[in-house]
DNA sequence: TAATTAACCAATCACTTGCTTGCTTAATTA
DNA sequence: TAATTAAGCAAGCAAGTGATTGGTTAATTA
């Protein structure tokens, strides 16, 4: 009952070390191709020790996904909290989401593809966390549609947008010709139509 | 030298049976989670027999990917070969690509994510096959940009479009409220701006 | 008919996997 | 100081893994 006074007793830091290492490896090599030995080695433990902190490999995946999604959702909220204009707001959200995907060491959204490694009950929890992540997007898209900047904000639009963004890790290289800000701008431009000062000729 | 007269000697049909089953299972459960025993069982063979037709599990994946990509590229060419108008052409290509992804029993593009299971040399071959698949897209996008219907056809545009489409298997259900034709239309509308008869009010 | 080959099976090998068990050490608490 | 607990290590198990081997069968060819 009266447990857990201290916010981060030294043990919890090792636990989150494991989570970070696992998330990184799962993204790099995939869930199945990552062994619990890999994860242990990545944090300087022996093969069996992670099982002191987590009951199973699946539990590690689940915790990494939910934790990463919540952290990402928090960054997303912070990035667009006080932006009223829907277009600027969308730009900020796209940029924040790309950041979550591409410049974070634990890109949780990329783990979504590994959900099939989990059981139905766990999948439901993941789905709930992902819904919380998606919610602010629909709000913003609705606002854009209402102001006429977007033709429609029906569900497929949000899903297509997510696809556009979530696929970027397949091809984007941070040492390439495109900064994340430029990429975010390109996305929004593609969605909303013309670039800043161009009018359709025809 | 003078081998292979007959187009499909009875043996080759078993080989392609294996390819089809492997592709389906790889997409369903992932490369690592699919055992060679699963594949053998799916075509009614015993555990060791697939290795008579393929040297390794990796070779099965590689052959399935390249074969699937070539077949998909062919369908793509057939779908848009004689369409001159760039917008109609894009719509046809999007529809064909969605077909390749969502209504084909061997959705090769979905296997692209499993490329990391292959060695560098094999990956290069896959990349070449994928380039052949991508080429007609860039041509069409350039035509759309030239006619002013698209703000830009720079490389990120093609990649973002592919993301939009390639992510659909994550959420699209063929028994859902959206037909593939409607989805294709929604994609094109999102890319090119207004729906058929709507003018921006503002 | 005899020789050859394609296609497959049965058995098994060498290895890896997730996970468990029993023990040790260091810190915390009484 | 004594008792307890958190944290981890060393070793290994049982189940599975991709792949190999040697043989069998039916069809094809000479």
Short mmCIF file of C-alpha atoms (C1' of nucleotides) in Angstrom, two decimals:
data_model
loop_
_atom_site.label_atom_id
_atom_site.label_comp_id
_atom_site.label_asym_id
_atom_site.label_seq_id
_atom_site.Cartn_x
_atom_site.Cartn_y
_atom_site.Cartn_z
CA UNK A 1 0.00 0.00 0.00
CA UNK A 2 2.55 2.59 1.07
CA UNK A 3 5.09 1.45 -1.50
CA UNK A 4 7.05 3.49 -4.02
CA UNK A 5 7.73 6.70 -2.18
CA UNK A 6 10.87 7.63 -4.11
CA UNK A 7 10.12 8.63 -7.71
CA UNK A 8 12.95 6.66 -9.26
CA UNK A 9 14.61 4.22 -6.88
CA UNK A 10 17.88 3.11 -8.48
CA UNK A 11 16.28 -0.09 -9.72
CA UNK A 12 13.75 1.66 -11.93
CA UNK A 13 16.51 3.25 -13.96
CA UNK A 14 17.72 -0.20 -14.99
CA UNK A 15 14.21 -1.10 -15.94
CA UNK A 16 13.93 1.86 -18.26
CA UNK A 17 17.37 1.10 -19.64
CA UNK A 18 15.99 -2.23 -20.69
CA UNK A 19 12.94 -0.60 -22.22
CA UNK A 20 15.00 1.84 -24.27
CA UNK A 21 17.40 -0.82 -25.50
CA UNK A 22 14.57 -3.19 -26.35
CA UNK A 23 12.66 -0.53 -28.27
CA UNK A 24 15.73 0.40 -30.27
CA UNK A 25 16.56 -3.20 -31.13
CA UNK A 26 12.97 -4.11 -31.93
CA UNK A 27 12.84 -1.25 -34.41
CA UNK A 28 16.25 -2.06 -35.87
CA UNK A 29 15.94 -5.78 -36.32
CA UNK A 30 12.32 -6.61 -35.63
CA UNK A 31 10.79 -8.30 -32.60
CA UNK A 32 11.45 -11.88 -33.62
CA UNK A 33 14.98 -11.28 -34.81
CA UNK A 34 15.88 -9.60 -31.51
CA UNK A 35 16.85 -12.05 -28.78
CA UNK A 36 16.49 -11.39 -25.10
CA UNK A 37 20.24 -11.94 -25.02
CA UNK A 38 20.73 -9.03 -27.40
CA UNK A 39 18.71 -6.83 -25.10
CA UNK A 40 20.57 -7.95 -22.00
CA UNK A 41 23.91 -7.38 -23.66
CA UNK A 42 22.87 -3.92 -24.81
CA UNK A 43 22.50 -2.82 -21.19
CA UNK A 44 25.42 -4.87 -19.85
CA UNK A 45 23.43 -7.63 -18.19
CA UNK A 46 23.67 -11.41 -18.46
CA UNK A 47 21.24 -13.47 -20.45
CA UNK A 48 18.70 -14.23 -17.73
CA UNK A 49 18.58 -10.94 -15.88
CA UNK A 50 15.98 -9.08 -17.93
CA UNK A 51 13.45 -11.62 -16.67
CA UNK A 52 13.84 -10.25 -13.22
CA UNK A 53 12.38 -6.96 -14.48
CA UNK A 54 9.92 -8.28 -17.06
CA UNK A 55 7.95 -11.46 -17.00
CA UNK A 56 8.37 -12.14 -20.72
CA UNK A 57 9.75 -10.78 -23.95
CA UNK A 58 6.22 -9.86 -25.00
CA UNK A 59 5.77 -7.81 -21.87
CA UNK A 60 8.91 -5.89 -22.77
CA UNK A 61 7.47 -5.13 -26.19
CA UNK A 62 4.13 -4.10 -24.80
CA UNK A 63 5.68 -1.81 -22.18
CA UNK A 64 7.99 -0.25 -24.75
CA UNK A 65 5.12 0.43 -27.13
CA UNK A 66 2.76 1.90 -24.58
CA UNK A 67 5.44 3.96 -22.89
CA UNK A 68 6.71 5.25 -26.22
CA UNK A 69 3.24 6.08 -27.47
CA UNK A 70 2.38 7.99 -24.29
CA UNK A 71 5.64 9.93 -24.45
CA UNK A 72 5.04 10.70 -28.10
CA UNK A 73 1.49 11.81 -27.41
CA UNK A 74 2.81 14.12 -24.74
CA UNK A 75 5.35 15.69 -27.11
CA UNK A 76 2.57 16.04 -29.66
CA UNK A 77 0.31 17.85 -27.19
CA UNK A 78 3.16 20.11 -26.11
CA UNK A 79 4.00 21.00 -29.70
CA UNK A 80 0.53 22.17 -30.67
CA UNK A 81 -1.13 23.08 -27.41
CA UNK A 82 -1.36 26.85 -27.93
CA UNK A 83 -1.61 27.08 -31.71
CA UNK A 84 -5.05 28.21 -32.77
CA UNK A 85 -4.74 28.45 -36.56
CA UNK A 86 -5.52 24.96 -37.89
CA UNK A 87 -2.96 25.08 -40.68
CA UNK A 88 -0.09 26.13 -38.43
CA UNK A 89 -1.33 23.61 -35.93
CA UNK A 90 -1.25 20.79 -38.47
CA UNK A 91 2.26 21.81 -39.51
CA UNK A 92 3.42 21.65 -35.90
CA UNK A 93 1.78 18.28 -35.38
CA UNK A 94 3.29 16.83 -38.53
CA UNK A 95 6.69 18.11 -37.48
CA UNK A 96 6.31 16.68 -33.99
CA UNK A 97 5.15 13.33 -35.32
CA UNK A 98 8.06 13.16 -37.75
CA UNK A 99 10.27 13.93 -34.79
CA UNK A 100 8.74 11.07 -32.85
CA UNK A 101 9.36 8.81 -35.82
CA UNK A 102 12.73 9.92 -37.06
CA UNK A 103 14.76 11.70 -34.44
CA UNK A 104 13.71 9.82 -31.36
CA UNK A 105 15.73 6.95 -30.04
CA UNK A 106 12.56 4.97 -29.29
CA UNK A 107 10.27 5.49 -32.26
CA UNK A 108 7.25 3.80 -30.77
CA UNK A 109 4.97 4.25 -33.79
CA UNK A 110 7.38 2.07 -35.73
CA UNK A 111 6.75 -0.74 -33.31
CA UNK A 112 3.08 -0.82 -34.22
CA UNK A 113 3.88 -3.30 -36.96
CA UNK A 114 5.08 -5.74 -34.33
CA UNK A 115 1.71 -5.83 -32.63
CA UNK A 116 1.01 -9.20 -34.19
CA UNK A 117 3.57 -10.69 -31.81
CA UNK A 118 1.19 -9.93 -28.93
CA UNK A 119 -1.98 -11.62 -27.74
CA UNK A 120 -5.41 -10.16 -28.33
CA UNK A 121 -5.72 -8.71 -24.82
CA UNK A 122 -2.45 -6.84 -25.11
CA UNK A 123 -3.32 -5.68 -28.59
CA UNK A 124 -6.42 -4.03 -27.21
CA UNK A 125 -4.31 -1.98 -24.78
CA UNK A 126 -2.02 -0.91 -27.60
CA UNK A 127 -5.00 0.08 -29.69
CA UNK A 128 -6.31 2.24 -26.85
CA UNK A 129 -2.97 4.03 -26.46
CA UNK A 130 -2.84 4.57 -30.21
CA UNK A 131 -6.33 6.02 -30.20
CA UNK A 132 -5.23 8.57 -27.63
CA UNK A 133 -2.39 9.45 -29.99
CA UNK A 134 -4.71 9.83 -32.96
CA UNK A 135 -7.41 11.88 -31.32
CA UNK A 136 -5.89 15.37 -31.62
CA UNK A 137 -5.29 14.76 -35.31
CA UNK A 138 -8.93 14.27 -36.12
CA UNK A 139 -9.81 17.47 -34.28
CA UNK A 140 -7.33 19.47 -36.32
CA UNK A 141 -8.38 17.90 -39.60
CA UNK A 142 -12.01 18.71 -38.85
CA UNK A 143 -11.06 22.32 -38.23
CA UNK A 144 -9.23 22.45 -41.56
CA UNK A 145 -12.18 20.99 -43.39
CA UNK A 146 -14.53 23.43 -41.70
CA UNK A 147 -12.40 26.35 -42.86
CA UNK A 148 -12.36 25.01 -46.40
CA UNK A 149 -8.65 24.31 -46.56
CA UNK A 150 -9.21 20.61 -46.79
CA UNK A 151 -11.77 19.00 -49.06
CA UNK A 152 -12.77 16.39 -46.51
CA UNK A 153 -11.83 15.20 -43.07
CA UNK A 154 -13.51 11.83 -43.30
CA UNK A 155 -11.66 9.01 -41.53
CA UNK A 156 -9.71 7.83 -44.59
CA UNK A 157 -8.05 11.24 -44.76
CA UNK A 158 -6.52 10.86 -41.32
CA UNK A 159 -5.44 7.33 -42.08
CA UNK A 160 -3.90 8.28 -45.39
CA UNK A 161 -2.06 11.11 -43.69
CA UNK A 162 -0.73 8.75 -41.05
CA UNK A 163 0.42 6.41 -43.77
CA UNK A 164 2.28 9.20 -45.51
CA UNK A 165 4.09 10.01 -42.29
CA UNK A 166 4.56 6.54 -40.85
CA UNK A 167 6.14 5.31 -44.04
CA UNK A 168 8.91 7.93 -43.94
CA UNK A 169 11.25 5.80 -41.82
CA UNK A 170 11.42 3.47 -44.84
CA UNK A 171 13.23 6.06 -46.93
CA UNK A 172 14.15 9.20 -44.98
CA UNK A 173 17.83 9.62 -44.10
CA UNK A 174 18.78 12.34 -41.69
CA UNK A 175 22.01 12.85 -43.66
CA UNK A 176 20.05 13.32 -46.88
CA UNK A 177 19.13 16.56 -48.65
CA UNK A 178 15.95 17.16 -46.66
CA UNK A 179 15.61 18.51 -43.15
CA UNK A 180 12.69 17.44 -41.02
CA UNK A 181 11.25 20.95 -41.18
CA UNK A 182 11.35 20.86 -44.97
CA UNK A 183 9.78 17.43 -45.00
CA UNK A 184 7.01 18.57 -42.69
CA UNK A 185 6.38 21.54 -44.95
CA UNK A 186 6.28 19.29 -48.01
CA UNK A 187 3.71 17.07 -46.32
CA UNK A 188 1.41 19.93 -45.43
CA UNK A 189 1.77 21.44 -48.85
CA UNK A 190 0.83 18.14 -50.44
CA UNK A 191 -2.24 17.92 -48.22
CA UNK A 192 -3.52 21.46 -48.44
CA UNK A 193 -2.66 22.24 -52.02
CA UNK A 194 -0.57 25.10 -53.31
CA UNK A 195 2.76 26.18 -51.84
CA UNK A 196 2.67 29.58 -50.05
CA UNK A 197 2.62 31.91 -53.08
CA UNK A 198 1.44 29.97 -56.08
CA UNK A 199 -1.94 30.24 -57.75
CA UNK A 200 -3.34 27.65 -60.12
CA UNK A 201 -2.91 28.72 -63.74
CA UNK A 202 -5.72 27.29 -65.84
CA UNK B 1 21.61 -24.65 -73.12
CA UNK B 2 18.56 -26.22 -74.73
CA UNK B 3 16.75 -26.66 -71.42
CA UNK B 4 13.24 -25.63 -70.44
CA UNK B 5 11.24 -26.18 -73.58
CA UNK B 6 7.91 -26.70 -71.86
CA UNK B 7 6.47 -23.53 -70.34
CA UNK B 8 5.49 -25.09 -67.03
CA UNK B 9 6.71 -28.66 -66.58
CA UNK B 10 4.68 -30.15 -63.73
CA UNK B 11 7.54 -29.58 -61.29
CA UNK B 12 7.54 -25.81 -61.71
CA UNK B 13 3.95 -25.63 -60.53
CA UNK B 14 5.01 -27.00 -57.16
CA UNK B 15 7.74 -24.42 -57.02
CA UNK B 16 5.30 -21.60 -57.55
CA UNK B 17 2.94 -23.21 -55.04
CA UNK B 18 5.71 -22.82 -52.52
CA UNK B 19 6.28 -19.22 -53.56
CA UNK B 20 2.63 -18.31 -53.19
CA UNK B 21 2.29 -19.99 -49.81
CA UNK B 22 5.51 -18.45 -48.54
CA UNK B 23 4.51 -14.96 -49.64
CA UNK B 24 1.14 -15.26 -47.98
CA UNK B 25 2.58 -16.55 -44.72
CA UNK B 26 5.40 -14.02 -44.69
CA UNK B 27 2.85 -11.23 -45.01
CA UNK B 28 0.54 -12.75 -42.41
CA UNK B 29 3.01 -13.60 -39.70
CA UNK B 30 6.26 -12.02 -40.75
CA UNK B 31 9.39 -13.66 -42.11
CA UNK B 32 10.92 -14.70 -38.81
CA UNK B 33 7.71 -15.98 -37.31
CA UNK B 34 7.06 -18.17 -40.34
CA UNK B 35 8.84 -21.51 -40.21
CA UNK B 36 9.86 -23.52 -43.23
CA UNK B 37 7.66 -26.20 -41.73
CA UNK B 38 4.66 -23.86 -41.96
CA UNK B 39 5.39 -23.30 -45.61
CA UNK B 40 5.83 -26.98 -46.33
CA UNK B 41 2.60 -27.84 -44.57
CA UNK B 42 0.71 -25.14 -46.46
CA UNK B 43 1.42 -26.95 -49.73
CA UNK B 44 1.18 -30.47 -48.32
CA UNK B 45 4.86 -31.26 -48.17
CA UNK B 46 7.05 -32.62 -45.36
CA UNK B 47 9.42 -30.46 -43.43
CA UNK B 48 12.54 -30.90 -45.53
CA UNK B 49 11.08 -30.85 -49.03
CA UNK B 50 11.04 -27.12 -49.74
CA UNK B 51 14.82 -27.23 -49.63
CA UNK B 52 14.77 -29.30 -52.76
CA UNK B 53 13.28 -26.32 -54.59
CA UNK B 54 14.98 -23.49 -52.75
CA UNK B 55 18.43 -23.39 -51.25
CA UNK B 56 17.36 -21.44 -48.19
CA UNK B 57 14.48 -19.68 -46.53
CA UNK B 58 16.01 -16.35 -47.56
CA UNK B 59 16.01 -17.41 -51.19
CA UNK B 60 12.31 -18.15 -50.88
CA UNK B 61 11.70 -14.65 -49.57
CA UNK B 62 13.81 -13.06 -52.27
CA UNK B 63 12.13 -14.99 -55.06
CA UNK B 64 8.69 -14.20 -53.68
CA UNK B 65 9.48 -10.49 -53.45
CA UNK B 66 11.01 -10.15 -56.90
CA UNK B 67 8.38 -12.30 -58.56
CA UNK B 68 5.60 -10.41 -56.83
CA UNK B 69 7.05 -7.03 -57.69
CA UNK B 70 7.46 -7.92 -61.35
CA UNK B 71 3.91 -9.24 -61.55
CA UNK B 72 2.65 -6.10 -59.83
CA UNK B 73 4.62 -3.87 -62.18
CA UNK B 74 3.07 -5.70 -65.09
CA UNK B 75 -0.45 -5.17 -63.77
CA UNK B 76 0.42 -1.54 -63.20
CA UNK B 77 1.61 -1.08 -66.79
CA UNK B 78 -1.47 -2.83 -68.11
CA UNK B 79 -3.77 -0.62 -66.07
CA UNK B 80 -2.43 2.70 -67.29
CA UNK B 81 -0.82 1.87 -70.62
CA UNK B 82 -3.23 3.76 -72.88
CA UNK B 83 -4.43 6.55 -70.61
CA UNK B 84 -3.14 9.89 -71.78
CA UNK B 85 -4.69 12.32 -69.29
CA UNK B 86 -2.32 12.46 -66.29
CA UNK B 87 -5.06 12.74 -63.68
CA UNK B 88 -7.01 9.75 -65.00
CA UNK B 89 -3.73 7.96 -65.36
CA UNK B 90 -2.79 8.58 -61.75
CA UNK B 91 -6.20 7.38 -60.63
CA UNK B 92 -5.76 4.16 -62.57
CA UNK B 93 -2.28 3.64 -61.15
CA UNK B 94 -3.42 4.27 -57.59
CA UNK B 95 -6.27 1.84 -58.08
CA UNK B 96 -3.96 -0.79 -59.56
CA UNK B 97 -1.44 -0.36 -56.80
CA UNK B 98 -4.13 -0.66 -54.14
CA UNK B 99 -5.21 -3.80 -55.93
CA UNK B 100 -1.70 -5.16 -55.76
CA UNK B 101 -1.62 -4.38 -52.06
CA UNK B 102 -5.08 -5.32 -50.93
CA UNK B 103 -6.81 -7.74 -53.23
CA UNK B 104 -3.87 -9.84 -54.32
CA UNK B 105 -3.03 -13.06 -52.61
CA UNK B 106 0.68 -12.23 -52.77
CA UNK B 107 1.00 -8.57 -51.85
CA UNK B 108 4.66 -8.22 -52.66
CA UNK B 109 4.98 -4.57 -51.66
CA UNK B 110 4.06 -5.62 -48.14
CA UNK B 111 7.10 -7.84 -48.04
CA UNK B 112 9.39 -4.88 -48.53
CA UNK B 113 9.54 -4.45 -44.79
CA UNK B 114 11.13 -7.87 -44.49
CA UNK B 115 14.07 -6.87 -46.63
CA UNK B 116 16.22 -6.59 -43.54
CA UNK B 117 16.18 -10.37 -43.31
CA UNK B 118 18.27 -10.49 -46.49
CA UNK B 119 21.94 -9.86 -47.14
CA UNK B 120 23.20 -6.72 -48.80
CA UNK B 121 23.63 -8.34 -52.22
CA UNK B 122 20.05 -9.59 -52.27
CA UNK B 123 18.79 -6.27 -51.01
CA UNK B 124 20.33 -4.61 -54.03
CA UNK B 125 18.35 -6.85 -56.37
CA UNK B 126 15.16 -6.05 -54.50
CA UNK B 127 15.91 -2.37 -54.72
CA UNK B 128 16.37 -2.65 -58.49
CA UNK B 129 13.04 -4.44 -58.90
CA UNK B 130 11.36 -1.81 -56.75
CA UNK B 131 12.89 0.97 -58.85
CA UNK B 132 11.33 -0.56 -61.93
CA UNK B 133 8.02 -0.48 -60.08
CA UNK B 134 8.43 3.15 -59.10
CA UNK B 135 9.51 4.52 -62.44
CA UNK B 136 6.13 4.99 -64.13
CA UNK B 137 4.91 6.87 -61.07
CA UNK B 138 7.49 9.59 -61.34
CA UNK B 139 6.64 10.07 -65.02
CA UNK B 140 2.98 10.56 -64.22
CA UNK B 141 3.67 12.89 -61.31
CA UNK B 142 5.92 15.02 -63.51
CA UNK B 143 3.12 15.32 -66.07
CA UNK B 144 0.70 16.40 -63.35
CA UNK B 145 3.12 19.02 -62.08
CA UNK B 146 3.71 20.29 -65.61
CA UNK B 147 -0.03 20.75 -66.13
CA UNK B 148 -0.31 22.61 -62.84
CA UNK B 149 -2.51 20.08 -61.09
CA UNK B 150 0.22 19.25 -58.63
CA UNK B 151 2.30 21.82 -56.83
CA UNK B 152 5.50 19.82 -57.10
CA UNK B 153 6.71 16.46 -58.29
CA UNK B 154 9.99 16.47 -56.38
CA UNK B 155 11.08 13.06 -55.07
CA UNK B 156 9.50 13.42 -51.62
CA UNK B 157 6.10 13.73 -53.26
CA UNK B 158 6.39 10.31 -54.84
CA UNK B 159 7.66 8.82 -51.61
CA UNK B 160 4.92 10.41 -49.54
CA UNK B 161 2.34 9.11 -51.99
CA UNK B 162 3.77 5.62 -51.75
CA UNK B 163 3.63 5.86 -47.98
CA UNK B 164 -0.02 6.85 -48.10
CA UNK B 165 -0.78 3.81 -50.23
CA UNK B 166 1.58 1.27 -48.71
CA UNK B 167 0.25 1.95 -45.24
CA UNK B 168 -3.32 1.07 -46.21
CA UNK B 169 -2.90 -2.65 -45.45
CA UNK B 170 -2.48 -1.59 -41.82
CA UNK B 171 -6.07 -0.41 -41.59
CA UNK B 172 -8.09 -1.17 -44.71
CA UNK B 173 -10.64 -3.99 -44.41
CA UNK B 174 -12.30 -5.22 -47.55
CA UNK B 175 -15.50 -5.79 -45.57
CA UNK B 176 -15.46 -2.20 -44.33
CA UNK B 177 -17.48 0.76 -45.61
CA UNK B 178 -15.01 1.70 -48.36
CA UNK B 179 -14.55 0.05 -51.74
CA UNK B 180 -11.14 0.11 -53.36
CA UNK B 181 -12.43 2.42 -56.07
CA UNK B 182 -13.66 4.86 -53.45
CA UNK B 183 -10.37 4.65 -51.61
CA UNK B 184 -8.44 5.30 -54.80
CA UNK B 185 -10.64 8.31 -55.50
CA UNK B 186 -10.08 9.62 -51.97
CA UNK B 187 -6.32 9.35 -52.43
CA UNK B 188 -6.30 11.25 -55.69
CA UNK B 189 -8.61 13.86 -54.29
CA UNK B 190 -6.34 14.34 -51.31
CA UNK B 191 -3.36 14.75 -53.61
CA UNK B 192 -4.84 17.02 -56.25
CA UNK B 193 -7.05 19.18 -54.11
CA UNK B 194 -10.79 19.74 -54.44
CA UNK B 195 -13.31 17.01 -55.09
CA UNK B 196 -14.90 17.14 -58.58
CA UNK B 197 -17.42 19.95 -58.07
CA UNK B 198 -16.32 21.98 -55.07
CA UNK B 199 -14.74 25.41 -55.16
CA UNK B 200 -12.88 26.89 -52.21
CA UNK B 201 -15.07 29.22 -50.26
CA UNK B 202 -12.93 31.84 -48.60
"C1'" DT C 1 13.30 -52.98 -70.37
"C1'" DA C 2 17.18 -50.55 -68.11
"C1'" DA C 3 19.01 -46.20 -66.63
"C1'" DT C 4 18.25 -41.86 -65.13
"C1'" DT C 5 16.22 -38.20 -63.02
"C1'" DA C 6 12.74 -35.17 -60.60
"C1'" DA C 7 10.30 -34.90 -56.52
"C1'" DC C 8 9.72 -36.02 -52.20
"C1'" DC C 9 9.92 -38.25 -47.34
"C1'" DA C 10 11.86 -39.75 -42.79
"C1'" DA C 11 15.10 -38.88 -39.59
"C1'" DT C 12 18.11 -36.14 -37.48
"C1'" DC C 13 21.89 -32.73 -36.65
"C1'" DA C 14 23.76 -28.49 -34.82
"C1'" DC C 15 22.26 -24.59 -33.08
"C1'" DT C 16 19.34 -20.92 -31.08
"C1'" DT C 17 15.54 -19.49 -28.47
"C1'" DG C 18 12.83 -17.86 -24.34
"C1'" DC C 19 12.81 -18.79 -19.92
"C1'" DT C 20 13.84 -21.09 -15.17
"C1'" DT C 21 16.44 -22.30 -11.19
"C1'" DG C 22 19.55 -21.74 -7.50
"C1'" DC C 23 22.88 -19.00 -5.80
"C1'" DT C 24 25.59 -14.62 -4.56
"C1'" DT C 25 26.16 -9.85 -3.41
"C1'" DA C 26 25.03 -5.41 -1.83
"C1'" DA C 27 21.92 -2.46 0.11
"C1'" DT C 28 18.11 -1.61 3.33
"C1'" DT C 29 15.56 -2.17 7.41
"C1'" DA C 30 14.56 -3.70 12.27
"C1'" DT D 1 24.31 -6.57 14.31
"C1'" DA D 2 20.82 -9.65 12.30
"C1'" DA D 3 17.20 -10.29 8.97
"C1'" DT D 4 15.30 -9.15 4.79
"C1'" DT D 5 15.08 -7.81 0.24
"C1'" DA D 6 16.42 -5.98 -4.40
"C1'" DA D 7 19.28 -6.97 -8.17
"C1'" DG D 8 21.78 -9.72 -10.75
"C1'" DC D 9 24.80 -13.77 -12.26
"C1'" DA D 10 26.00 -18.64 -13.91
"C1'" DA D 11 24.30 -22.55 -15.74
"C1'" DG D 12 21.24 -25.04 -18.13
"C1'" DC D 13 16.67 -26.98 -19.86
"C1'" DA D 14 12.99 -27.91 -23.22
"C1'" DA D 15 11.30 -26.63 -27.33
"C1'" DG D 16 11.91 -25.24 -31.60
"C1'" DT D 17 14.82 -23.72 -35.73
"C1'" DG D 18 16.95 -24.01 -40.56
"C1'" DA D 19 19.20 -27.17 -42.96
"C1'" DT D 20 21.40 -31.86 -44.32
"C1'" DT D 21 21.51 -36.62 -45.34
"C1'" DG D 22 20.26 -40.87 -47.36
"C1'" DG D 23 16.81 -43.29 -49.13
"C1'" DT D 24 12.19 -44.08 -51.81
"C1'" DT D 25 8.93 -43.68 -55.58
"C1'" DA D 26 7.12 -42.61 -59.90
"C1'" DA D 27 7.83 -40.70 -64.16
"C1'" DT D 28 10.87 -39.93 -68.10
"C1'" DT D 29 14.25 -41.13 -71.31
"C1'" DA D 30 17.43 -44.17 -73.93
#
